[in-house]
Tab-separated table of N, CA and C in Angstrom:
chain	number	residue	atom	x	y	z
A	1	MET	N	-5.509	-76.354	-27.291
A	1	MET	CA	-4.659	-77.448	-27.693
A	1	MET	C	-3.228	-76.948	-27.813
A	2	SER	N	-2.302	-77.835	-27.500
A	2	SER	CA	-0.845	-77.485	-27.641
A	2	SER	C	-0.410	-77.706	-29.165
A	3	ARG	N	0.587	-77.153	-29.352
A	3	ARG	CA	1.152	-77.291	-30.803
A	3	ARG	C	1.646	-78.736	-31.047
A	4	ALA	N	2.134	-79.283	-29.944
A	4	ALA	CA	2.621	-80.589	-30.022
A	4	ALA	C	1.419	-81.563	-30.442
A	5	PHE	N	0.312	-81.336	-29.791
A	5	PHE	CA	-0.831	-82.228	-30.036
A	5	PHE	C	-1.316	-82.055	-31.436
A	6	ILE	N	-1.296	-80.854	-31.910
A	6	ILE	CA	-1.784	-80.455	-33.247
A	6	ILE	C	-0.773	-81.159	-34.308
A	7	GLY	N	0.453	-81.071	-34.029
A	7	GLY	CA	1.454	-81.670	-34.845
A	7	GLY	C	1.291	-83.233	-34.933
A	8	MET	N	0.993	-83.671	-33.784
A	8	MET	CA	0.751	-85.209	-33.755
A	8	MET	C	-0.435	-85.596	-34.525
A	9	VAL	N	-1.522	-84.880	-34.428
A	9	VAL	CA	-2.745	-85.102	-35.216
A	9	VAL	C	-2.462	-85.034	-36.713
A	10	ALA	N	-1.668	-84.038	-37.084
A	10	ALA	CA	-1.282	-83.790	-38.434
A	10	ALA	C	-0.501	-84.903	-39.006
A	11	GLY	N	0.490	-85.421	-38.122
A	11	GLY	CA	1.272	-86.549	-38.575
A	11	GLY	C	0.481	-87.826	-38.679
A	12	ILE	N	-0.463	-88.015	-37.869
A	12	ILE	CA	-1.352	-89.225	-37.958
A	12	ILE	C	-2.169	-89.143	-39.291
A	13	ALA	N	-2.718	-87.914	-39.562
A	13	ALA	CA	-3.527	-87.853	-40.846
A	13	ALA	C	-2.581	-88.061	-42.067
A	14	LEU	N	-1.356	-87.573	-41.999
A	14	LEU	CA	-0.521	-87.765	-43.153
A	14	LEU	C	-0.205	-89.312	-43.279
A	15	ALA	N	0.005	-89.970	-42.066
A	15	ALA	CA	0.327	-91.401	-42.170
A	15	ALA	C	-0.816	-92.189	-42.799
A	16	PHE	N	-2.029	-91.874	-42.353
A	16	PHE	CA	-3.199	-92.524	-42.899
A	16	PHE	C	-3.359	-92.274	-44.406
A	17	ALA	N	-3.052	-91.057	-44.852
A	17	ALA	CA	-3.189	-90.684	-46.224
A	17	ALA	C	-2.178	-91.440	-47.000
A	18	ALA	N	-0.917	-91.570	-46.560
A	18	ALA	CA	0.116	-92.328	-47.232
A	18	ALA	C	-0.127	-93.759	-47.220
A	19	TYR	N	-0.616	-94.336	-46.119
A	19	TYR	CA	-0.895	-95.692	-46.184
A	19	TYR	C	-2.059	-96.163	-47.075
A	20	PHE	N	-3.152	-95.378	-46.961
A	20	PHE	CA	-4.384	-95.773	-47.688
A	20	PHE	C	-4.585	-95.162	-49.101
A	21	GLY	N	-3.852	-93.968	-49.274
A	21	GLY	CA	-4.104	-93.358	-50.597
A	21	GLY	C	-2.866	-93.259	-51.524
A	22	GLY	N	-1.760	-93.554	-50.866
A	22	GLY	CA	-0.484	-93.528	-51.725
A	22	GLY	C	0.108	-92.121	-51.617
A	23	PHE	N	1.134	-91.911	-52.461
A	23	PHE	CA	1.937	-90.738	-52.401
A	23	PHE	C	1.222	-89.501	-52.807
A	24	VAL	N	0.313	-89.618	-53.790
A	24	VAL	CA	-0.446	-88.353	-54.177
A	24	VAL	C	-1.347	-87.907	-53.130
A	25	ALA	N	-1.988	-88.806	-52.437
A	25	ALA	CA	-2.895	-88.410	-51.283
A	25	ALA	C	-2.031	-87.797	-50.147
A	26	PHE	N	-0.839	-88.378	-49.816
A	26	PHE	CA	0.054	-87.850	-48.931
A	26	PHE	C	0.311	-86.366	-49.151
A	27	VAL	N	0.827	-86.105	-50.451
A	27	VAL	CA	1.170	-84.773	-50.869
A	27	VAL	C	-0.186	-83.704	-50.738
A	28	LEU	N	-1.279	-84.309	-51.232
A	28	LEU	CA	-2.605	-83.513	-51.211
A	28	LEU	C	-2.863	-83.088	-49.692
A	29	VAL	N	-2.725	-84.091	-48.824
A	29	VAL	CA	-3.037	-83.807	-47.440
A	29	VAL	C	-2.052	-82.726	-46.798
A	30	ALA	N	-0.786	-82.946	-47.208
A	30	ALA	CA	0.239	-81.999	-46.633
A	30	ALA	C	-0.015	-80.586	-47.169
A	31	VAL	N	-0.281	-80.478	-48.438
A	31	VAL	CA	-0.496	-79.158	-48.936
A	31	VAL	C	-1.774	-78.521	-48.464
A	32	LEU	N	-2.723	-79.210	-48.423
A	32	LEU	CA	-3.918	-78.675	-47.752
A	32	LEU	C	-3.837	-78.356	-46.286
A	33	GLY	N	-3.126	-79.116	-45.600
A	33	GLY	CA	-2.772	-78.890	-44.172
A	33	GLY	C	-2.003	-77.622	-43.985
A	34	ALA	N	-1.011	-77.463	-44.870
A	34	ALA	CA	-0.216	-76.188	-44.782
A	34	ALA	C	-0.996	-75.024	-45.151
A	35	ALA	N	-1.866	-75.126	-46.165
A	35	ALA	CA	-2.772	-74.023	-46.482
A	35	ALA	C	-3.746	-73.654	-45.378
A	36	GLY	N	-4.296	-74.647	-44.648
A	36	GLY	CA	-5.172	-74.470	-43.559
A	36	GLY	C	-4.356	-73.816	-42.316
A	37	TYR	N	-3.157	-74.265	-42.135
A	37	TYR	CA	-2.397	-73.644	-41.032
A	37	TYR	C	-2.034	-72.208	-41.352
A	38	THR	N	-1.691	-71.952	-42.549
A	38	THR	CA	-1.428	-70.504	-42.923
A	38	THR	C	-2.710	-69.665	-42.823
A	39	GLY	N	-3.880	-70.179	-43.218
A	39	GLY	CA	-5.056	-69.357	-43.079
A	39	GLY	C	-5.515	-69.159	-41.716
A	40	GLY	N	-5.251	-70.226	-40.936
A	40	GLY	CA	-5.624	-69.967	-39.440
A	40	GLY	C	-4.640	-69.129	-38.656
A	41	ALA	N	-3.364	-69.032	-39.106
A	41	ALA	CA	-2.384	-68.221	-38.460
A	41	ALA	C	-2.725	-66.806	-38.903
A	42	TRP	N	-3.126	-66.535	-40.163
A	42	TRP	CA	-3.461	-65.253	-40.643
A	42	TRP	C	-4.741	-64.759	-39.926
A	43	LEU	N	-5.669	-65.562	-39.725
A	43	LEU	CA	-6.880	-65.195	-38.992
A	43	LEU	C	-6.614	-64.922	-37.492
A	44	ASP	N	-5.792	-65.703	-36.902
A	44	ASP	CA	-5.377	-65.474	-35.498
A	44	ASP	C	-4.635	-64.118	-35.362
A	45	GLY	N	-3.963	-63.697	-36.409
A	45	GLY	CA	-3.267	-62.431	-36.286
A	45	GLY	C	-4.202	-61.199	-36.626
A	46	GLY	N	-5.466	-61.341	-36.880
A	46	GLY	CA	-6.226	-60.257	-37.097
A	46	GLY	C	-6.979	-60.382	-38.516
A	47	GLY	N	-6.427	-61.154	-39.446
A	47	GLY	CA	-6.994	-61.328	-40.730
A	47	GLY	C	-7.068	-60.032	-41.576
A	48	SER	N	-6.191	-59.136	-41.482
A	48	SER	CA	-6.298	-57.937	-42.270
A	48	SER	C	-5.775	-58.149	-43.629
A	49	THR	N	-6.694	-57.760	-44.640
A	49	THR	CA	-6.269	-57.874	-46.071
A	49	THR	C	-5.081	-56.873	-46.416
A	50	VAL	N	-4.957	-55.772	-45.603
A	50	VAL	CA	-3.971	-54.815	-45.813
A	50	VAL	C	-2.631	-55.312	-45.430
A	51	ALA	N	-2.616	-56.130	-44.302
A	51	ALA	CA	-1.452	-56.812	-43.745
A	51	ALA	C	-0.900	-57.929	-44.745
A	52	LEU	N	-1.866	-58.584	-45.378
A	52	LEU	CA	-1.628	-59.616	-46.385
A	52	LEU	C	-1.010	-59.057	-47.569
A	53	ARG	N	-1.589	-57.853	-48.067
A	53	ARG	CA	-1.056	-57.222	-49.256
A	53	ARG	C	0.414	-56.705	-48.886
A	54	ASP	N	0.631	-56.081	-47.693
A	54	ASP	CA	1.889	-55.562	-47.314
A	54	ASP	C	2.987	-56.723	-47.300
A	55	MET	N	2.549	-57.848	-46.847
A	55	MET	CA	3.408	-59.009	-46.714
A	55	MET	C	4.023	-59.453	-48.197
A	56	PHE	N	2.986	-59.524	-49.078
A	56	PHE	CA	3.371	-59.887	-50.390
A	56	PHE	C	4.307	-58.817	-51.189
A	57	GLU	N	3.957	-57.536	-50.911
A	57	GLU	CA	4.834	-56.405	-51.375
A	57	GLU	C	6.143	-56.422	-50.857
A	58	ARG	N	6.258	-56.727	-49.673
A	58	ARG	CA	7.654	-56.839	-48.828
A	58	ARG	C	8.363	-57.925	-49.484
A	59	ASN	N	7.848	-59.063	-49.861
A	59	ASN	CA	8.621	-60.120	-50.517
A	59	ASN	C	8.945	-59.867	-51.927
A	60	ARG	N	8.378	-59.058	-52.618
A	60	ARG	CA	8.698	-58.755	-54.022
A	60	ARG	C	9.886	-57.886	-54.127
A	61	ARG	N	10.188	-56.993	-53.088
A	61	ARG	CA	11.349	-56.101	-53.156
A	61	ARG	C	12.656	-56.764	-53.173
């Protein structure tokens, strides 16, 4: 799947959430979608817990 297609599907999901559920549902879908994207990107990159720890330590400095 291309990133454009995934973005389109995410946009449609957000539109449905906003239309049927209101603003709170829109924000909930957006936050959970971002968390899912982040988790998927982390798993695509190997999913190493050491790399995750290093990323957080790098940001604290």
